[in-house]
C-alpha positions as MATLAB code, in Angstrom:
seq = 'MTSFAPDSIVLNRKLPLWYQVSQSLRASILGRSPRDPLRLPTEEQLAGHYGVSVLTMRQALKELEGEGLISRHRRRGTFIEPGVRRGAPVRLLGSVDAIVAQQSGMTTELLDHGRVPVPSDLAEYFPDLAEVAAYHRLRSDEKTGEPTNHARNYVRPELAERFDQEDLVRWPMTKVLRDVVGVEISRITDTVQARLADPETARLLEVPLLSPILHYTGITYDTEGRPLDVAVIHYRGDRFSFTVTLEAT';
ca = [
      -5.656    6.050   27.333;
      -3.117    4.142   25.220;
      -2.226    5.815   21.918;
      -1.913    4.231   18.473;
       1.717    3.488   17.549;
       2.538    4.388   13.934;
       5.313    2.734   11.925;
       8.730    4.361   11.524;
       9.955    5.942    8.305;
      13.243    6.949    6.719;
      12.674   10.399    5.228;
      13.716   11.269    1.680;
      14.888   14.902    1.614;
      13.963   15.205   -2.064;
      10.219   15.004   -1.280;
       8.079   17.275    0.914;
       8.441   16.091    4.489;
       4.802   16.665    5.359;
       3.748   14.494    2.427;
       6.031   11.600    3.385;
       4.862   11.754    7.005;
       1.204   11.875    5.989;
       1.591    8.859    3.674;
       3.479    6.874    6.315;
       0.832    7.636    8.927;
      -1.913    6.954    6.407;
      -0.441    3.488    5.708;
      -0.167    2.786    9.425;
      -3.785    3.801    9.994;
      -5.126    1.738    7.092;
      -3.043   -1.270    8.030;
      -3.811   -1.191   11.746;
      -5.250   -4.104   13.668;
      -8.886   -3.716   14.855;
      -7.526   -4.070   18.386;
      -5.298   -1.003   18.073;
      -6.432    2.146   19.920;
      -7.981    4.972   17.907;
      -6.297    7.815   19.715;
      -3.138    9.193   18.097;
      -0.140   10.522   20.048;
       0.090   14.301   20.461;
       1.504   16.505   17.691;
       4.712   16.880   19.644;
       5.051   13.130   20.185;
       4.378   12.396   16.524;
       6.836   15.082   15.412;
       9.499   13.466   17.617;
       8.646   10.003   16.293;
       9.127   11.114   12.652;
      11.967   13.545   13.364;
      10.188   16.596   11.887;
       8.977   19.929   13.209;
       5.584   20.344   14.857;
       4.616   22.625   11.955;
       5.411   19.844    9.428;
       3.487   17.329   11.558;
       0.516   19.668   11.746;
       0.459   19.954    7.937;
       0.577   16.175    7.600;
      -2.334   15.770   10.027;
      -4.300   18.407    8.192;
      -3.916   16.320    4.997;
      -5.267   13.218    6.759;
      -8.084   15.169    8.321;
      -9.061   16.412    4.883;
      -9.259   12.807    3.674;
     -11.560   11.923    6.567;
      -9.081    9.498    8.106;
      -8.749   11.337   11.404;
     -10.690   13.862   13.458;
      -9.163   16.466   15.776;
     -10.825   17.688   18.953;
      -9.647   20.592   21.060;
      -8.322   19.403   24.454;
      -9.325   15.777   23.729;
      -6.765   14.988   21.016;
      -6.649   13.416   17.568;
      -8.511   10.203   16.763;
      -8.635    7.751   13.868;
     -12.086    7.583   12.346;
     -13.414    4.066   13.041;
     -14.687    3.429    9.489;
     -11.679    4.530    7.459;
     -10.883    1.179    5.811;
     -11.999    1.868    2.269;
     -10.669    2.428   -1.219;
      -9.873    6.048   -2.031;
      -7.962    8.107   -4.555;
      -4.337    8.610   -3.624;
      -1.809   11.266   -4.692;
       1.540    9.770   -5.623;
       4.630   11.983   -5.352;
       7.077    9.146   -5.494;
       7.515    7.730   -1.969;
       7.445    4.039   -1.099;
       5.076    4.881    1.740;
       2.607    6.295   -0.756;
       2.580    2.935   -2.481;
       2.086    1.149    0.831;
      -0.787    3.464    1.685;
      -2.426    2.907   -1.697;
      -2.324   -0.866   -1.167;
      -3.533   -0.793    2.422;
      -6.915   -0.613    4.082;
      -8.648   -3.706    2.725;
      -9.612   -7.176    3.892;
      -7.269   -9.553    2.071;
      -7.795  -13.181    1.106;
      -4.910  -15.273   -0.169;
      -6.425  -17.273   -3.042;
      -3.406  -19.346   -4.001;
       0.381  -19.384   -3.909;
       3.334  -21.481   -4.988;
       6.319  -21.735   -7.309;
       5.551  -21.188  -10.996;
       7.658  -20.858  -14.148;
       8.559  -17.246  -14.866;
       5.724  -15.887  -17.065;
       6.997  -15.125  -20.546;
       5.925  -11.480  -20.379;
       7.940  -11.031  -17.164;
      11.088  -12.850  -18.265;
      12.983   -9.593  -18.738;
      12.659   -8.859  -15.028;
      13.905  -12.269  -13.860;
      16.542  -13.260  -16.475;
      18.478  -15.396  -13.957;
      15.483  -17.426  -12.742;
      13.471  -20.329  -14.050;
      10.801  -20.030  -11.355;
       9.329  -17.353   -9.119;
       7.099  -17.419   -6.064;
       3.571  -16.384   -7.091;
       0.833  -15.074   -4.813;
      -2.766  -14.334   -5.831;
      -4.848  -12.216   -3.450;
      -8.329  -10.758   -3.467;
      -8.970   -7.497   -1.562;
     -12.412   -6.415   -0.400;
     -13.897   -3.447    1.408;
     -13.916   -4.348    5.083;
     -17.285   -2.725    5.813;
     -19.298   -3.907    2.799;
     -17.405   -7.055    1.768;
     -17.427   -5.755   -1.811;
     -14.428   -6.957   -3.895;
     -12.307   -4.049   -5.040;
      -9.168   -5.513   -6.623;
      -7.222   -8.729   -7.144;
      -3.459   -8.878   -7.238;
      -0.827  -11.296   -8.494;
       2.690  -10.864   -7.153;
       5.736  -12.600   -8.647;
       8.624  -12.519   -6.172;
      12.167  -13.794   -6.165;
      12.053  -17.207   -4.375;
      14.855  -16.409   -1.932;
      12.851  -13.464   -0.634;
       9.612  -15.443   -0.410;
      11.321  -17.888    1.927;
      11.775  -15.079    4.460;
       8.132  -14.221    5.115;
       4.943  -16.064    6.009;
       1.600  -16.254    4.191;
      -0.028  -14.428    7.090;
       2.206  -11.455    6.423;
       0.534  -11.061    3.020;
      -2.932  -11.255    4.554;
      -2.142   -8.412    6.920;
       0.147   -6.179    4.805;
       0.861   -5.172    1.197;
       3.811   -6.884   -0.489;
       5.798   -3.659   -0.552;
       5.618   -3.393    3.229;
       6.473   -7.071    3.668;
       9.570   -6.769    1.513;
      10.731   -3.602    3.210;
       9.795   -4.181    6.845;
       9.670   -7.976    7.223;
      12.348   -9.151    4.785;
      14.429   -6.008    5.313;
      15.083   -5.198    1.680;
      16.173   -1.664    0.853;
      13.857   -0.523   -1.952;
      15.296    2.043   -4.324;
      12.275    2.651   -6.558;
       8.958    1.312   -7.796;
       7.916    1.759  -11.430;
       4.157    2.012  -11.864;
       2.110    1.639  -15.021;
      -1.684    2.063  -15.039;
      -3.753    1.178  -18.110;
      -7.451    1.079  -18.909;
      -8.654   -2.471  -19.675;
     -11.884   -4.441  -19.966;
     -12.615   -7.105  -17.393;
     -11.797  -10.629  -18.553;
     -13.906  -13.575  -17.259;
     -11.705  -14.216  -14.225;
     -11.556  -10.560  -13.180;
     -15.283  -10.104  -13.741;
     -15.993  -13.117  -11.517;
     -13.621  -12.102   -8.708;
     -14.603   -8.440   -8.655;
     -18.301   -9.195   -9.172;
     -18.670   -6.867  -12.176;
     -20.139   -7.498  -15.626;
     -17.855   -9.026  -18.239;
     -15.950   -6.344  -20.226;
     -16.520   -3.711  -17.518;
     -13.822   -1.009  -17.341;
     -11.025   -1.803  -14.914;
      -7.621   -0.301  -14.073;
      -4.730   -2.613  -14.895;
      -1.756   -1.780  -12.694;
       1.750   -3.118  -13.002;
       4.295   -2.266  -10.330;
       7.955   -3.323  -10.445;
       9.927   -3.054   -7.218;
      13.725   -2.652   -7.419;
      16.484   -2.927   -4.838;
      19.403   -0.502   -4.593;
      21.373   -2.501   -7.175;
      18.582   -2.063   -9.733;
      17.481   -5.680   -9.492;
      13.709   -6.383   -9.788;
      12.453   -8.025   -6.590;
       8.719   -8.192   -7.192;
       6.327   -7.627  -10.083;
       2.789   -6.878   -9.038;
      -0.131   -7.111  -11.499;
      -3.325   -5.692   -9.981;
      -6.799   -5.297  -11.448;
      -8.852   -2.540   -9.779;
     -12.546   -1.934  -10.209;
     -12.814    1.127  -12.403;
     -15.769    2.466  -10.409;
     -13.871    2.331   -7.086;
     -10.377    3.661   -7.774;
      -8.621    6.566   -9.441;
      -4.930    7.434   -9.651;
      -3.609   10.978   -9.542;
       0.033   11.887  -10.126;
       1.152   15.280   -8.813;
       4.350   16.850  -10.102;
       5.884   19.327   -7.660;
       8.034   22.162   -8.987;
      11.388   22.377   -7.182;
];
């Protein structure tokens, strides 16, 4: 039986290895094609793929099993649960793969895109530009079709020229910038605020006007500290939660 092939990852030695591996594998699972096999490689094969010990790999798999993303069967192997595409809380310890995992696992519709003047409230991030490439997407639960969030991304135009619209239907912007465009991401600054749904958000997410939502702003920087992308995402407040875990070192 052919095994599922996870994405590669460059490990950050400042973060727990098991956590980085679990988030990378989580993103791969949630972003997989329906045609991909459900069986995962063996622990030893996965450990070799990620360049970690079998013990570290086992801890990462235990995390995913606890989330209900995979099931493990003695002698048969480890399998992706068929119905794992859904919104879920995510623990963020600071890795880019955690952000990718948080954004993955949904059916995505590209509502509109094109060049727009830099929005006034984002001018500080693009001081050298008059225009940015803007993308507006709606994400829905694959099983139920229920809208869960809508996102607007504002990207430097020279980067937008290097990927296709279909890339944004299949993958989160963070993954597209890193793995398709080949940008080296140094950090992502996240801000989450409680808001009330405005008319557009209420219509897109199919919730009553003034319902509670989570307003997320994420700014992606390259290694020179230059903002590459500003994401503004509205999440249904009854479908998502964000937890930040601080690890003592």
